[in-house]
GROMACS .gro file of C-alpha atoms in nm:
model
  323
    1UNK     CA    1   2.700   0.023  -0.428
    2UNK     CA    2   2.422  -0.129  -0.646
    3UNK     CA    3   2.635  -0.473  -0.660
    4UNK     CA    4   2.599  -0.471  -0.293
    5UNK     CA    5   2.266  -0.376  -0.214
    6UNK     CA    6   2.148  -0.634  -0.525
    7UNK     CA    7   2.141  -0.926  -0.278
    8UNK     CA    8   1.967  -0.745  -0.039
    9UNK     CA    9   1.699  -0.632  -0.270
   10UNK     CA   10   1.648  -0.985  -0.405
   11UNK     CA   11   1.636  -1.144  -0.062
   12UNK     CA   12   1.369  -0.908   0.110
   13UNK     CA   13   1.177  -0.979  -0.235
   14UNK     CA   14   1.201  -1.350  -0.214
   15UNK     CA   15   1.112  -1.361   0.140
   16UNK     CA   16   0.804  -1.181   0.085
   17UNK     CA   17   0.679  -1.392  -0.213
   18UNK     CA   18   0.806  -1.738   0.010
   19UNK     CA   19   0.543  -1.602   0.251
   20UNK     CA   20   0.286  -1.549  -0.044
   21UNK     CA   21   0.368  -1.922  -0.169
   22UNK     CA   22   0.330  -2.054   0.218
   23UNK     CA   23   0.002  -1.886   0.235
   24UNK     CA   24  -0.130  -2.075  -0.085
   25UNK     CA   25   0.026  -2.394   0.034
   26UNK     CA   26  -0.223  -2.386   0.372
   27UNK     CA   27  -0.508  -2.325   0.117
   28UNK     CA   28  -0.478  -2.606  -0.106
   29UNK     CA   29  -0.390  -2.812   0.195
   30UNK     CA   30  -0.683  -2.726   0.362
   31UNK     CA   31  -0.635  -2.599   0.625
   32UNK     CA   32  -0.771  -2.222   0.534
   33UNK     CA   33  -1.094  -2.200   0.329
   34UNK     CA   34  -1.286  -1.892   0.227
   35UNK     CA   35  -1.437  -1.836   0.569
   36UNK     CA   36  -1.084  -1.862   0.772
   37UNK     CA   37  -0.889  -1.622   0.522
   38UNK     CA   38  -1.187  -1.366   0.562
   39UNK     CA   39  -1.157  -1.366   0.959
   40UNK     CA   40  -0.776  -1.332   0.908
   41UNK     CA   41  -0.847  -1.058   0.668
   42UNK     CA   42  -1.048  -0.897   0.956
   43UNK     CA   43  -0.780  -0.989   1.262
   44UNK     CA   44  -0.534  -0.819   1.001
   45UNK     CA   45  -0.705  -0.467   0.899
   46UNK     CA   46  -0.861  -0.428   1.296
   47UNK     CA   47  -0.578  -0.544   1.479
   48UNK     CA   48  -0.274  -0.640   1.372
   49UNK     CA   49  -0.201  -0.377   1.138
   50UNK     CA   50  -0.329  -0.093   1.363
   51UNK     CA   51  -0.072  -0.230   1.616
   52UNK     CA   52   0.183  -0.200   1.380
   53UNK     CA   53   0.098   0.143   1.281
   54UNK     CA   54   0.086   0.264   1.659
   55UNK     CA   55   0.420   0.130   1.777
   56UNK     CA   56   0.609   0.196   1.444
   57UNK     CA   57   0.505   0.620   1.495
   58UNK     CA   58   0.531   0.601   1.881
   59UNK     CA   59   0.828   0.442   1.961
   60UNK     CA   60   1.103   0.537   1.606
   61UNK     CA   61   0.990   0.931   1.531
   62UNK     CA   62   1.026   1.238   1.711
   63UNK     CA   63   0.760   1.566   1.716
   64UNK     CA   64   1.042   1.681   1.449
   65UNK     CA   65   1.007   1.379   1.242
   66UNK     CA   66   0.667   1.459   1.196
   67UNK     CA   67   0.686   1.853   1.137
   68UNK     CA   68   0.919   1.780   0.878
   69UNK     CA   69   0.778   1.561   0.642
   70UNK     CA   70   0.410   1.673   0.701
   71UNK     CA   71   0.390   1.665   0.284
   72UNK     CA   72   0.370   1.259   0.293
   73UNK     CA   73  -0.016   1.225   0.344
   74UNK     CA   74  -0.033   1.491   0.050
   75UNK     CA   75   0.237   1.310  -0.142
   76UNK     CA   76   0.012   0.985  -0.110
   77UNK     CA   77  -0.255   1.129  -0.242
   78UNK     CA   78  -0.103   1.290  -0.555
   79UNK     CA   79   0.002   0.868  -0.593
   80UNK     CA   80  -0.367   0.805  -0.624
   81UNK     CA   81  -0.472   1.097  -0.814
   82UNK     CA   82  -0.186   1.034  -1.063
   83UNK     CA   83  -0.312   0.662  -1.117
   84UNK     CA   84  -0.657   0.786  -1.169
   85UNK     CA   85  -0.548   1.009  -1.416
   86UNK     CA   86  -0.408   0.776  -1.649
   87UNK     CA   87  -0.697   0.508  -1.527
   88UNK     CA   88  -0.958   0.701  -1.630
   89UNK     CA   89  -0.773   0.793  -1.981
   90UNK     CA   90  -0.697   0.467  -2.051
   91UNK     CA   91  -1.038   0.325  -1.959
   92UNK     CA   92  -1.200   0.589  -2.190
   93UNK     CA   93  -0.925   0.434  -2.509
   94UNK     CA   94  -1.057   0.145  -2.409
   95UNK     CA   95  -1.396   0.118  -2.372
   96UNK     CA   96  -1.434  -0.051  -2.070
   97UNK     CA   97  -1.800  -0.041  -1.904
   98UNK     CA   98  -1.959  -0.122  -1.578
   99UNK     CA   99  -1.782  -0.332  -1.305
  100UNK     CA  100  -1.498  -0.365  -1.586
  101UNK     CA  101  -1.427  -0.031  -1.600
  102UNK     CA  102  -1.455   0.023  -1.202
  103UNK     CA  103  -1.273  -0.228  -1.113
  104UNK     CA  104  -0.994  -0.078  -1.319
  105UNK     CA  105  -1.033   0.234  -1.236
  106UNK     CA  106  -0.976   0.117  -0.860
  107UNK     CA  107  -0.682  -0.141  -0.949
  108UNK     CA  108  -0.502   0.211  -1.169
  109UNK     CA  109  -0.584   0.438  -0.829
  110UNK     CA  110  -0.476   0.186  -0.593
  111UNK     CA  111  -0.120  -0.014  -0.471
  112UNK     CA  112   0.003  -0.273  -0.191
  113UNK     CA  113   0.134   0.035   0.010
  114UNK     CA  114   0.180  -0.131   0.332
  115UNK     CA  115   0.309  -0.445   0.304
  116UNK     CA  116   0.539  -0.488   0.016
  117UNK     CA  117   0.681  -0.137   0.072
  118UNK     CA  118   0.735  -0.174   0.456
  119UNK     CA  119   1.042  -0.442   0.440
  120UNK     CA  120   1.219  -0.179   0.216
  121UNK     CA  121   1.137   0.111   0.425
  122UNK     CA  122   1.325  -0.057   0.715
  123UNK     CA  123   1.597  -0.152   0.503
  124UNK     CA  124   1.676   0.227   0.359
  125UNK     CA  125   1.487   0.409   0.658
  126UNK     CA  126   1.589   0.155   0.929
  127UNK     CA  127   1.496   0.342   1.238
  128UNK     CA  128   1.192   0.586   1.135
  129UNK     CA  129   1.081   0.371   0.804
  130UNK     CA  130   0.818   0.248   0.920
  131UNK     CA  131   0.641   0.508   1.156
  132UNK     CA  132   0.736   0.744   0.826
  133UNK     CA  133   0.569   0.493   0.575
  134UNK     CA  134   0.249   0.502   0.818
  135UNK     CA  135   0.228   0.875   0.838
  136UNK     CA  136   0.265   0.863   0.438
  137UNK     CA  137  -0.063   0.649   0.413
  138UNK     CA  138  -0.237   0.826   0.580
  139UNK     CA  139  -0.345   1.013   0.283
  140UNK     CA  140  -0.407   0.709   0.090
  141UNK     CA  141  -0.638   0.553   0.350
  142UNK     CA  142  -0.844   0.901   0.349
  143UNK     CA  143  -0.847   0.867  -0.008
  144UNK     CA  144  -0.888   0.524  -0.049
  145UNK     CA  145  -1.249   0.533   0.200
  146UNK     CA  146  -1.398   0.872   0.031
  147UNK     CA  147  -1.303   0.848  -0.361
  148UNK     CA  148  -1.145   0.499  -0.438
  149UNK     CA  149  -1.409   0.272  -0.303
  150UNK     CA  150  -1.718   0.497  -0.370
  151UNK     CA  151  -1.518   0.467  -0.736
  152UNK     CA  152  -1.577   0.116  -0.710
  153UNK     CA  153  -1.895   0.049  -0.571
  154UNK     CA  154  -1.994   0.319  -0.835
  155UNK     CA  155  -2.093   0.550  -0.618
  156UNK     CA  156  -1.915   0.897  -0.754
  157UNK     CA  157  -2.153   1.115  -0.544
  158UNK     CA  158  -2.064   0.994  -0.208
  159UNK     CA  159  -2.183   1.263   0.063
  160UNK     CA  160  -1.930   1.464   0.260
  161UNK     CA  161  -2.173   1.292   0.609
  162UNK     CA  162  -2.091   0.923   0.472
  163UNK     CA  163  -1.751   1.002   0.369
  164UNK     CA  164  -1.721   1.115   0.736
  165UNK     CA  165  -1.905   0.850   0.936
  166UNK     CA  166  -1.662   0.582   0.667
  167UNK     CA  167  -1.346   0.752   0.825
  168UNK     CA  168  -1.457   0.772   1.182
  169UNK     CA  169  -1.519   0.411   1.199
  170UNK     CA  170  -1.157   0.301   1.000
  171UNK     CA  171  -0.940   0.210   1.293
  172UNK     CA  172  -0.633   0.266   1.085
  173UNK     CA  173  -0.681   0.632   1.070
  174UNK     CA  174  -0.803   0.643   1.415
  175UNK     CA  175  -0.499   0.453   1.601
  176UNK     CA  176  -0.217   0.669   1.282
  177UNK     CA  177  -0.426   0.997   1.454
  178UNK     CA  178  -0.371   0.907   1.784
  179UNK     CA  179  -0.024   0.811   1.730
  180UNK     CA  180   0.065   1.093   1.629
  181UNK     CA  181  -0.098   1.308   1.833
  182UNK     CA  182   0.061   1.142   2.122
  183UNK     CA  183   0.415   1.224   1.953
  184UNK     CA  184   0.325   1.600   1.877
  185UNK     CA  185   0.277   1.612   2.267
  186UNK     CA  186   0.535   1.425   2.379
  187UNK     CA  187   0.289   1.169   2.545
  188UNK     CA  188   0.441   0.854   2.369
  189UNK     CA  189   0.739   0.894   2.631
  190UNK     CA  190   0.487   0.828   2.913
  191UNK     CA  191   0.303   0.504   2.796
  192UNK     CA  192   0.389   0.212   3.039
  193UNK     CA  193   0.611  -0.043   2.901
  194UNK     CA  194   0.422  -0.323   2.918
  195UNK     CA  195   0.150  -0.186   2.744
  196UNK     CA  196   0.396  -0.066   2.438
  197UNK     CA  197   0.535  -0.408   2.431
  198UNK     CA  198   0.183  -0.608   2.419
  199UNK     CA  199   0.167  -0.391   2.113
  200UNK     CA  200   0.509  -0.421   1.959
  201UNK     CA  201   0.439  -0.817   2.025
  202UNK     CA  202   0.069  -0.814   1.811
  203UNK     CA  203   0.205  -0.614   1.533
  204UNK     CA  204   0.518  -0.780   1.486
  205UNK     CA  205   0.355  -1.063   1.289
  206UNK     CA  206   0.159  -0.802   1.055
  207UNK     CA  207   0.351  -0.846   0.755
  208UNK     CA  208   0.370  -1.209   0.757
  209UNK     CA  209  -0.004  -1.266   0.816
  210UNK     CA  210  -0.043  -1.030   0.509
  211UNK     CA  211   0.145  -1.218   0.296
  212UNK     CA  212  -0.053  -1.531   0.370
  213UNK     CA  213  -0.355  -1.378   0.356
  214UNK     CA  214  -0.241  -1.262  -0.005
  215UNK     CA  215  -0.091  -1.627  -0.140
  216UNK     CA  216  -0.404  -1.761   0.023
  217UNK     CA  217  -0.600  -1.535  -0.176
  218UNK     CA  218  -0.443  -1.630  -0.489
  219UNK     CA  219  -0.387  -1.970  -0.447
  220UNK     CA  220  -0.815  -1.948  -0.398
  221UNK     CA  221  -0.865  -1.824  -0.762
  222UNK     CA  222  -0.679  -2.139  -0.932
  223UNK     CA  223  -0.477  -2.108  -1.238
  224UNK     CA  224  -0.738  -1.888  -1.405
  225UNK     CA  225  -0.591  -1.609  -1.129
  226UNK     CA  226  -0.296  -1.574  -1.399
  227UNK     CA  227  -0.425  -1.421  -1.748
  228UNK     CA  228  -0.219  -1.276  -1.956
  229UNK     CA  229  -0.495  -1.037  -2.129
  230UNK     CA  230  -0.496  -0.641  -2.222
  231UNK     CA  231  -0.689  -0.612  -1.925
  232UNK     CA  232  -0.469  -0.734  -1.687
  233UNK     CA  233  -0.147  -0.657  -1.954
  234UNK     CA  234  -0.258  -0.273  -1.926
  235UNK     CA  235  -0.317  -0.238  -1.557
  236UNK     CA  236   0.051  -0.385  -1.489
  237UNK     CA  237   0.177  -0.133  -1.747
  238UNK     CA  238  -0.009   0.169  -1.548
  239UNK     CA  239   0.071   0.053  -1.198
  240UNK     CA  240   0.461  -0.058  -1.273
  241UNK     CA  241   0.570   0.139  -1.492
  242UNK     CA  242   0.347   0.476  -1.582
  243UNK     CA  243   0.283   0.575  -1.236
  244UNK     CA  244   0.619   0.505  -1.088
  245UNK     CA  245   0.778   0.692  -1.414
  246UNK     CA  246   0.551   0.995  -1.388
  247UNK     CA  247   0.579   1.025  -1.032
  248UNK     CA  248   1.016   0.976  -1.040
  249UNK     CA  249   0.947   1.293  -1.258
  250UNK     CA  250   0.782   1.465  -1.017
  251UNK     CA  251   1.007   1.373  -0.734
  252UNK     CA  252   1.318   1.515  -0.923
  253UNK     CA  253   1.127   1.838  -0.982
  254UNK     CA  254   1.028   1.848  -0.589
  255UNK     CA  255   1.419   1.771  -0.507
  256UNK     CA  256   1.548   2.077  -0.726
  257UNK     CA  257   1.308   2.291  -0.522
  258UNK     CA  258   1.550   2.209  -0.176
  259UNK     CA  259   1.180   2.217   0.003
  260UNK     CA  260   1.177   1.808   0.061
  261UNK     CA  261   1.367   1.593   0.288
  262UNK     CA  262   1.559   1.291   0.091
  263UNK     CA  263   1.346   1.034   0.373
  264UNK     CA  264   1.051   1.208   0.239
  265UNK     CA  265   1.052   1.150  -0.164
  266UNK     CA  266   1.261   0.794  -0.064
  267UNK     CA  267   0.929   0.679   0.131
  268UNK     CA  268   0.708   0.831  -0.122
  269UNK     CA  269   0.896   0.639  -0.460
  270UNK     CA  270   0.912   0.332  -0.230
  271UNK     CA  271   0.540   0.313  -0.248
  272UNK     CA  272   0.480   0.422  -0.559
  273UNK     CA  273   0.671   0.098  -0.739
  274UNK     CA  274   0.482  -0.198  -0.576
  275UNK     CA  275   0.222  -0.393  -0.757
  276UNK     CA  276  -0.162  -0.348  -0.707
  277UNK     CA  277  -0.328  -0.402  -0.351
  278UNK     CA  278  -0.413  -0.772  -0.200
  279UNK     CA  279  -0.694  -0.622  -0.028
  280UNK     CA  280  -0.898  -0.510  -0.372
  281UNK     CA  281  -1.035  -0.882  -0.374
  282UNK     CA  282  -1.209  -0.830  -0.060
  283UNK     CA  283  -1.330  -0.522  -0.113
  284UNK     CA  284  -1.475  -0.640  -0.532
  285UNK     CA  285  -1.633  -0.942  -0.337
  286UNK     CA  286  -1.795  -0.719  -0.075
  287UNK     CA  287  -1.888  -0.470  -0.356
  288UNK     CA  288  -1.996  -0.733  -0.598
  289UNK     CA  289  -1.776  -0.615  -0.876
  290UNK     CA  290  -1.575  -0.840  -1.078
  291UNK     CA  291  -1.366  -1.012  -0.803
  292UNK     CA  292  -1.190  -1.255  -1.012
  293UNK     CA  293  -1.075  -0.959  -1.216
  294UNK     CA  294  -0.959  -0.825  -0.936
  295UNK     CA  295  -0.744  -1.151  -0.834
  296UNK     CA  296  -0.626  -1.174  -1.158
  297UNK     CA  297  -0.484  -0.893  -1.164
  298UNK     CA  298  -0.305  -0.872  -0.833
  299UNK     CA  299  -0.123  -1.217  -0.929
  300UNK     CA  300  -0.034  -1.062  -1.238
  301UNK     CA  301   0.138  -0.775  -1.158
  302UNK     CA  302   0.290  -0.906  -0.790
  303UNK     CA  303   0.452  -1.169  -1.021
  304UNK     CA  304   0.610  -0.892  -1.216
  305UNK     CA  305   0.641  -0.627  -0.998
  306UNK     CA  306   0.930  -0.890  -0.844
  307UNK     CA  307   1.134  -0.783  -1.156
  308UNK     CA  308   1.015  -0.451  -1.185
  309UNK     CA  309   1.074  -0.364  -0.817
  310UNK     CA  310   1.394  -0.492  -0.851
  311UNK     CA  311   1.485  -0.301  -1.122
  312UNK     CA  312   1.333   0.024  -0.997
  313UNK     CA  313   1.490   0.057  -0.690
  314UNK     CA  314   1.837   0.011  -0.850
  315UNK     CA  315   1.744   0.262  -1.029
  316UNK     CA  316   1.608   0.509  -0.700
  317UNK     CA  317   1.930   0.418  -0.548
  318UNK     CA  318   2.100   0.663  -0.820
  319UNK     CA  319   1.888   0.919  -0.796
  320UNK     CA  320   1.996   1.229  -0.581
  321UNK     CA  321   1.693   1.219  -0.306
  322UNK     CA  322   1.714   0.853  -0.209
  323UNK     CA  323   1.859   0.800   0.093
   0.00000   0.00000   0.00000
């Protein structure tokens, strides 16, 4: 079994990082600079991804689907919680202060868990992956607005109002609401076709455009993007290996408990082993704290989490809950 799905693994990793490399290949040719990768950024988080979200739950679960594996938004957020956990204990060891210690806090909280997770949620999960994977982060996008961010911009006493008005205004938990609302009612059956397919069509290329947007990103910061530092050395450690370790734990101890769904903890695991979020560049540049740390860090651990990833998910595929 693991001799077969080997090639598999590797390919779906390779094909992802090609797409990283093709994206830094357009920016040192030119032909994206700062300004074009931040609209892209914006066409990808307001558009494209949203799309993705709404015909991934609409059109592959059922009402069922949903009922049953209602723990995933919680299961997210035990993800970040856990990474916090060890963040903040290992930033206190450490002695890290300011937009240092922030920015680690956020990079030990938070994980690619869209993008690199979806290609292997489709290739375990192949017909509910995805809308299962968006349900899932649903949890980590409530998280990530009201307690990761404010984290970052050092703001630890964000009120309950602008927590609020920050979720109302996402349109990732807006259209992942309506979604699957529409499901829970049985409404999804009724949308006209062409209208589902205009969607299919603009989320199709989500992924891809990620990935560009990522290798784009990295290829921007320049060979000082790759430091091999206890900064950087440390957060790899906590998002590759602690987290994913602590959490496998914790996902044995929910199987014995014959309360969870295999699809459930295999979703949850698959997120839990990627490296550290693209997107934390943007959001350190639009905070103002320590961007290149934050780019240095995401091409640290993406190069790798392609070993680690590898290596982890042979190891999920002998556990007793993965599919």
């Amino acid at each position: 079994m693991t001799g077969s799905i080997a090639p598999i693994i590797i390919n779906k990793l390779l094909t992802l990082f090609l797409l990283m490399f093709l994206g830094g290949a357009v920016r040192k040719m030119g032909i994206i600079d700062n300004n074009g990768e931040k609209y892209l950024s914006v066409l990808l988080v307001d558009i494209f991804w949203p799309a993705l979200i709404f015909t991934s739950i609409t059109g592959t679960l059922t009402r069922s689907d949903i009922l049953e594996n209602l723990m995933l938004p919680i299961l997210a957020m035990v993800t970040i919680l856990t990474g916090a956990a060890i963040g903040y204990a290992a930033a206190g060891l450490t002695g890290y202060r300011d937009a240092r210690r922030r920015s680690f806090l956020f990079q030990s909280m938070m994980n690619n868990f869209v993008f690199m997770v979806l290609p292997f949620a489709l290739l375990f999960l192949p017909k509910r992956g995805a809308g299962l994977l968006f349900v899932h982060n649903l949890g980590i996008i409530l998280l990530l607005w009201t307690f990761c961010v404010p984290v970052l911009r050092g703001d630890h006493k964000q009120s309950l109002g602008q927590s609020l008005k920050t979720l109302a205004g996402n349109p990732t938990i807006i259209v992942t609401l309506i979604a699957i609302f529409l499901v829970l009612t049985g409404l999804n059956r009724s949308l006209p076709g062409f209208v589902v397919n205009s969607i299919e069509l603009t989320g199709s290329s989500t992924v891809a455009i990620a990935m560009i947007v990522a290798g784009s990103r990295i290829a921007g910061e320049g060979i000082k993007a790759l430091r091999l530092d206890v900064w950087n050395l440390l957060i790899a450690l906590i998002r590759l290996i602690l987290v994913p370790g602590v959490l496998l734990g914790l996902s044995l101890l929910l199987w014995q408990t014959g309360r969870f769904k295999p699809e459930t903890l295999t979703i949850f695991m698959l997120v839990n082993i990627v490296p550290v979020g693209v997107f934390s560049v943007s959001l350190a540049n639009r905070y103002n704290t320590a961007p290149e740390l934050m780019a240095q860090s995401v091409a640290l651990t993406h190069i790798i989490g392609a070993g680690t990833m590898f290596v982890w998910i042979i190891l999920l595929r002998q556990m007793p809950f993965f599919v």
